[in-house]
Amino acid sequence: MDSSGAVDAEHDRAGPRALPPNDPRQYDDLADQWWQPDGAFAMLHWLAAARARLVPPATRADALLVDVGCGAGLLAPHLRGKGYRHVGVDLVRSALVQAAGHGVVPVAGDATAVPLADGCADVVVAGELLEHVPDLPATVAGICRILRPGGLLVIDTLNATALSRLLAVRLAELVPGVPRGIHDPALFVDPRELTRLCARHGVRLWVRGVRPTFWRTAGWVVRTATGRSASTVDRPAPRIVPTWSTAVLYQGRGVKQS
């Protein structure tokens, strides 16, 4: 066995690597969790369903939806029947392999330099991406660049507030099964800044707060904490619903002006 194989074997015995917060390599270590309904990425499934509800059916036969930061393609099941060619862009190749298995056309690339043509997309989706990028202005410029005039931008992300840092990092990471270090709270996104950046690139963004439904989420936390999630995946998943406050989690929807 060569030295890299020895390292991999040691990693398998020792468990996940200790990596810096927000390190993309964490997604390789958690690759088997993407499609587990009560796994490490459970909340991303709930958010994908809510995100898809903001995407209308395609209005033309060759409509293109570009899913920037697509992960393993969790949005794909919720877009079926809407008439889009679904292209997914991500840095993590292990996730792109899984996305392709769910009908997503995979493109390896960085959100600041999406390797697609200007104005090619009818819809651009950037879900749970912006709170992970070190260069927010360049990322917003990149996702707006590929959106055609009249096209739709759909995002969701975490607000840059003390409450958001408390709930999404400190408390969430206490729940068994929730991965540690996925977020760097220094990168969380002020919706006012995001709105200004989008406007700079011709997209008028409308923002609203969202949250998971309380009782279903509480039930999921209890099942996860007690190790009973595997036998109860048939229970209804929590649903992401609108709320009056953008202080923690919020969605944005905007149209690129001509």
Tab-separated table of C-alpha atoms in Angstrom:
chain	number	residue	atom	x	y	z
A	1	MET	CA	0.000	0.000	0.000
A	2	ASP	CA	1.374	3.457	-0.852
A	3	SER	CA	1.571	6.308	1.651
A	4	SER	CA	-1.741	7.896	0.549
A	5	GLY	CA	-3.523	4.553	1.015
A	6	ALA	CA	-2.037	4.280	4.479
A	7	VAL	CA	-3.368	7.719	5.331
A	8	ASP	CA	-6.848	6.806	4.018
A	9	ALA	CA	-6.846	3.599	6.071
A	10	GLU	CA	-5.843	5.536	9.158
A	11	HIS	CA	-8.639	8.061	8.469
A	12	ASP	CA	-11.197	5.221	8.178
A	13	ARG	CA	-10.165	3.904	11.593
A	14	ALA	CA	-9.960	7.278	13.276
A	15	GLY	CA	-13.146	8.798	11.865
A	16	PRO	CA	-13.538	12.200	10.165
A	17	ARG	CA	-10.493	14.373	9.802
A	18	ALA	CA	-10.012	17.436	11.955
A	19	LEU	CA	-10.392	20.219	9.405
A	20	PRO	CA	-10.759	23.995	9.668
A	21	PRO	CA	-14.319	25.393	9.735
A	22	ASN	CA	-15.927	25.648	6.304
A	23	ASP	CA	-13.294	23.425	4.662
A	24	PRO	CA	-14.812	21.833	1.490
A	25	ARG	CA	-13.024	18.555	2.223
A	26	GLN	CA	-15.594	17.931	4.945
A	27	TYR	CA	-18.103	17.114	2.222
A	28	ASP	CA	-15.880	14.324	0.939
A	29	ASP	CA	-15.716	12.897	4.463
A	30	LEU	CA	-19.525	13.080	4.710
A	31	ALA	CA	-20.242	11.888	1.156
A	32	ASP	CA	-22.383	8.960	2.331
A	33	GLN	CA	-24.687	11.323	4.247
A	34	TRP	CA	-26.102	13.401	1.380
A	35	TRP	CA	-29.138	11.249	0.627
A	36	GLN	CA	-29.798	9.987	4.159
A	37	PRO	CA	-33.149	11.635	5.044
A	38	ASP	CA	-32.227	11.859	8.741
A	39	GLY	CA	-28.471	12.139	8.201
A	40	ALA	CA	-25.985	14.963	8.591
A	41	PHE	CA	-27.575	16.944	5.753
A	42	ALA	CA	-31.213	16.454	6.757
A	43	MET	CA	-31.949	20.171	6.919
A	44	LEU	CA	-30.585	20.638	3.391
A	45	HIS	CA	-33.385	18.351	2.169
A	46	TRP	CA	-35.982	20.557	3.878
A	47	LEU	CA	-34.406	23.685	2.415
A	48	ALA	CA	-34.227	22.200	-1.086
A	49	ALA	CA	-37.975	21.555	-1.031
A	50	ALA	CA	-38.645	25.147	0.072
A	51	ARG	CA	-36.263	26.530	-2.548
A	52	ALA	CA	-37.965	24.602	-5.322
A	53	ARG	CA	-41.313	26.112	-4.356
A	54	LEU	CA	-39.917	29.486	-5.497
A	55	VAL	CA	-39.093	28.134	-8.970
A	56	PRO	CA	-42.007	28.343	-11.430
A	57	PRO	CA	-42.465	25.902	-14.323
A	58	ALA	CA	-40.280	26.641	-17.344
A	59	THR	CA	-41.819	28.861	-19.991
A	60	ARG	CA	-39.803	27.534	-22.928
A	61	ALA	CA	-38.650	24.143	-24.121
A	62	ASP	CA	-34.900	24.655	-23.718
A	63	ALA	CA	-34.988	26.443	-20.352
A	64	LEU	CA	-31.825	26.096	-18.275
A	65	LEU	CA	-31.627	26.107	-14.479
A	66	VAL	CA	-28.145	26.447	-12.999
A	67	ASP	CA	-27.808	25.193	-9.436
A	68	VAL	CA	-24.657	26.829	-8.031
A	69	GLY	CA	-23.332	24.938	-5.018
A	70	CYS	CA	-25.557	22.016	-5.965
A	71	GLY	CA	-23.937	19.472	-3.637
A	72	ALA	CA	-25.246	15.986	-4.376
A	73	GLY	CA	-28.273	17.318	-6.270
A	74	LEU	CA	-30.833	17.485	-3.464
A	75	LEU	CA	-32.871	19.999	-5.453
A	76	ALA	CA	-33.382	17.598	-8.365
A	77	PRO	CA	-36.377	15.584	-7.063
A	78	HIS	CA	-38.279	18.794	-6.364
A	79	LEU	CA	-37.774	20.149	-9.895
A	80	ARG	CA	-39.089	17.115	-11.741
A	81	GLY	CA	-41.881	18.026	-14.100
A	82	LYS	CA	-40.996	21.743	-14.143
A	83	GLY	CA	-39.318	21.489	-17.535
A	84	TYR	CA	-35.741	22.638	-16.872
A	85	ARG	CA	-32.412	21.241	-17.922
A	86	HIS	CA	-30.753	21.102	-14.505
A	87	VAL	CA	-27.037	21.957	-14.466
A	88	GLY	CA	-25.219	21.735	-11.153
A	89	VAL	CA	-21.991	23.556	-10.318
A	90	ASP	CA	-19.878	22.568	-7.332
A	91	LEU	CA	-16.282	22.359	-6.116
A	92	VAL	CA	-16.754	18.944	-4.510
A	93	ARG	CA	-16.351	16.204	-7.088
A	94	SER	CA	-17.665	13.420	-4.836
A	95	ALA	CA	-20.919	15.391	-4.530
A	96	LEU	CA	-21.117	15.995	-8.291
A	97	VAL	CA	-20.891	12.248	-8.927
A	98	GLN	CA	-24.000	11.761	-6.800
A	99	ALA	CA	-25.762	14.732	-8.407
A	100	ALA	CA	-25.224	13.197	-11.838
A	101	GLY	CA	-26.889	10.023	-10.598
A	102	HIS	CA	-30.021	12.092	-9.908
A	103	GLY	CA	-30.233	13.613	-13.366
A	104	VAL	CA	-28.158	16.762	-12.807
A	105	VAL	CA	-25.634	17.749	-15.491
A	106	PRO	CA	-22.467	18.159	-13.375
A	107	VAL	CA	-20.003	21.031	-13.829
A	108	ALA	CA	-16.922	21.329	-11.624
A	109	GLY	CA	-16.313	24.975	-10.863
A	110	ASP	CA	-16.046	27.822	-8.398
A	111	ALA	CA	-19.002	30.124	-7.749
A	112	THR	CA	-16.829	33.184	-8.391
A	113	ALA	CA	-15.937	31.931	-11.872
A	114	VAL	CA	-18.787	29.682	-13.009
A	115	PRO	CA	-17.590	28.044	-16.241
A	116	LEU	CA	-20.759	28.876	-18.172
A	117	ALA	CA	-21.610	31.576	-20.697
A	118	ASP	CA	-22.944	35.003	-19.777
A	119	GLY	CA	-26.732	35.149	-19.727
A	120	CYS	CA	-27.208	31.434	-20.351
A	121	ALA	CA	-29.576	30.641	-17.466
A	122	ASP	CA	-33.317	31.153	-17.147
A	123	VAL	CA	-33.014	30.435	-13.415
A	124	VAL	CA	-29.986	30.520	-11.135
A	125	VAL	CA	-30.309	28.887	-7.735
A	126	ALA	CA	-27.747	29.394	-4.973
A	127	GLY	CA	-28.995	27.529	-1.931
A	128	GLU	CA	-27.008	27.363	1.302
A	129	LEU	CA	-23.964	28.600	-0.610
A	130	LEU	CA	-23.384	32.250	0.166
A	131	GLU	CA	-22.570	31.665	3.853
A	132	HIS	CA	-19.671	29.447	2.720
A	133	VAL	CA	-17.898	31.729	0.249
A	134	PRO	CA	-14.894	33.858	1.280
A	135	ASP	CA	-15.552	36.439	-1.464
A	136	LEU	CA	-19.233	37.369	-1.418
A	137	PRO	CA	-19.063	40.239	-3.964
A	138	ALA	CA	-17.293	38.039	-6.525
A	139	THR	CA	-19.758	35.208	-5.957
A	140	VAL	CA	-22.797	37.449	-6.418
A	141	ALA	CA	-21.211	38.882	-9.561
A	142	GLY	CA	-20.618	35.360	-10.844
A	143	ILE	CA	-24.135	34.071	-10.311
A	144	CYS	CA	-25.723	37.238	-11.711
A	145	ARG	CA	-23.448	37.145	-14.786
A	146	ILE	CA	-24.860	33.827	-16.010
A	147	LEU	CA	-28.489	34.911	-15.513
A	148	ARG	CA	-30.257	36.164	-18.621
A	149	PRO	CA	-32.291	39.408	-18.595
A	150	GLY	CA	-35.693	38.554	-17.165
A	151	GLY	CA	-34.237	35.461	-15.491
A	152	LEU	CA	-34.918	34.455	-11.909
A	153	LEU	CA	-32.433	34.264	-9.040
A	154	VAL	CA	-33.344	32.131	-5.990
A	155	ILE	CA	-31.154	31.993	-2.881
A	156	ASP	CA	-31.277	31.032	0.771
A	157	THR	CA	-28.614	31.691	3.349
A	158	LEU	CA	-27.858	32.519	6.988
A	159	ASN	CA	-27.927	36.046	8.383
A	160	ALA	CA	-24.896	37.671	9.974
A	161	THR	CA	-26.465	38.074	13.422
A	162	ALA	CA	-25.594	36.893	16.908
A	163	LEU	CA	-28.853	34.906	17.010
A	164	SER	CA	-27.992	33.139	13.768
A	165	ARG	CA	-24.527	32.234	15.047
A	166	LEU	CA	-26.045	30.920	18.282
A	167	LEU	CA	-28.739	28.773	16.654
A	168	ALA	CA	-27.016	27.630	13.459
A	169	VAL	CA	-23.593	26.932	14.949
A	170	ARG	CA	-23.369	26.739	18.735
A	171	LEU	CA	-26.702	25.003	19.410
A	172	ALA	CA	-27.091	23.097	16.131
A	173	GLU	CA	-23.687	21.466	16.527
A	174	LEU	CA	-24.749	20.055	19.898
A	175	VAL	CA	-27.293	17.811	18.147
A	176	PRO	CA	-25.838	14.316	17.575
A	177	GLY	CA	-25.217	13.702	13.897
A	178	VAL	CA	-24.986	17.371	12.938
A	179	PRO	CA	-21.485	17.937	11.507
A	180	ARG	CA	-19.145	20.239	13.386
A	181	GLY	CA	-17.318	23.011	11.592
A	182	ILE	CA	-19.429	23.069	8.433
A	183	HIS	CA	-19.997	26.800	8.920
A	184	ASP	CA	-17.671	29.689	9.585
A	185	PRO	CA	-19.997	32.276	11.158
A	186	ALA	CA	-17.702	35.078	10.009
A	187	LEU	CA	-19.012	34.421	6.491
A	188	PHE	CA	-22.722	34.724	7.302
A	189	VAL	CA	-24.544	37.199	5.051
A	190	ASP	CA	-26.299	40.457	5.917
A	191	PRO	CA	-29.420	40.617	3.701
A	192	ARG	CA	-28.968	44.359	3.206
A	193	GLU	CA	-25.486	43.806	1.802
A	194	LEU	CA	-26.730	40.963	-0.378
A	195	THR	CA	-29.560	43.117	-1.733
A	196	ARG	CA	-27.093	45.907	-2.578
A	197	LEU	CA	-24.705	43.517	-4.315
A	198	CYS	CA	-27.486	41.992	-6.401
A	199	ALA	CA	-28.761	45.440	-7.400
A	200	ARG	CA	-25.243	46.327	-8.579
A	201	HIS	CA	-25.583	43.517	-11.123
A	202	GLY	CA	-29.118	44.276	-12.223
A	203	VAL	CA	-31.052	41.919	-9.940
A	204	ARG	CA	-33.728	43.401	-7.701
A	205	LEU	CA	-33.867	40.987	-4.764
A	206	TRP	CA	-36.862	40.450	-2.484
A	207	VAL	CA	-36.025	38.848	0.869
A	208	ARG	CA	-38.126	37.044	3.472
A	209	GLY	CA	-37.333	35.118	6.627
A	210	VAL	CA	-37.939	31.380	6.798
A	211	ARG	CA	-37.784	28.763	9.524
A	212	PRO	CA	-38.439	25.047	10.025
A	213	THR	CA	-41.799	24.073	11.511
A	214	PHE	CA	-41.397	23.721	15.267
A	215	TRP	CA	-43.015	20.417	16.246
A	216	ARG	CA	-41.664	18.359	13.367
A	217	THR	CA	-38.200	19.792	13.946
A	218	ALA	CA	-38.404	19.054	17.653
A	219	GLY	CA	-39.388	15.484	16.831
A	220	TRP	CA	-36.449	15.170	14.439
A	221	VAL	CA	-34.037	16.472	17.098
A	222	VAL	CA	-35.362	13.975	19.650
A	223	ARG	CA	-35.142	11.064	17.206
A	224	THR	CA	-31.624	12.062	16.207
A	225	ALA	CA	-30.448	12.574	19.790
A	226	THR	CA	-31.830	9.212	20.887
A	227	GLY	CA	-30.561	7.295	17.864
A	228	ARG	CA	-34.052	6.360	16.650
A	229	SER	CA	-33.933	8.267	13.360
A	230	ALA	CA	-33.194	5.223	11.200
A	231	SER	CA	-36.456	3.544	12.214
A	232	THR	CA	-38.632	6.649	11.894
A	233	VAL	CA	-37.722	8.085	8.507
A	234	ASP	CA	-41.305	7.509	7.383
A	235	ARG	CA	-42.453	10.350	9.641
A	236	PRO	CA	-43.186	13.677	7.910
A	237	ALA	CA	-40.040	15.761	7.491
A	238	PRO	CA	-39.961	19.283	8.898
A	239	ARG	CA	-41.136	21.903	6.441
A	240	ILE	CA	-39.462	25.272	5.871
A	241	VAL	CA	-42.086	28.022	6.104
A	242	PRO	CA	-42.056	31.837	5.888
A	243	THR	CA	-41.617	33.847	9.067
A	244	TRP	CA	-41.634	37.521	9.949
A	245	SER	CA	-37.947	37.700	10.866
A	246	THR	CA	-34.857	37.379	8.678
A	247	ALA	CA	-32.615	37.247	11.754
A	248	VAL	CA	-31.491	33.629	11.232
A	249	LEU	CA	-32.431	32.078	7.901
A	250	TYR	CA	-33.797	33.830	4.866
A	251	GLN	CA	-34.711	33.338	1.216
A	252	GLY	CA	-34.189	35.759	-1.640
A	253	ARG	CA	-35.974	35.882	-4.989
A	254	GLY	CA	-35.164	38.399	-7.702
A	255	VAL	CA	-35.409	39.081	-11.413
A	256	LYS	CA	-32.574	40.392	-13.552
A	257	GLN	CA	-33.536	43.634	-15.239
A	258	SER	CA	-33.122	44.054	-18.999
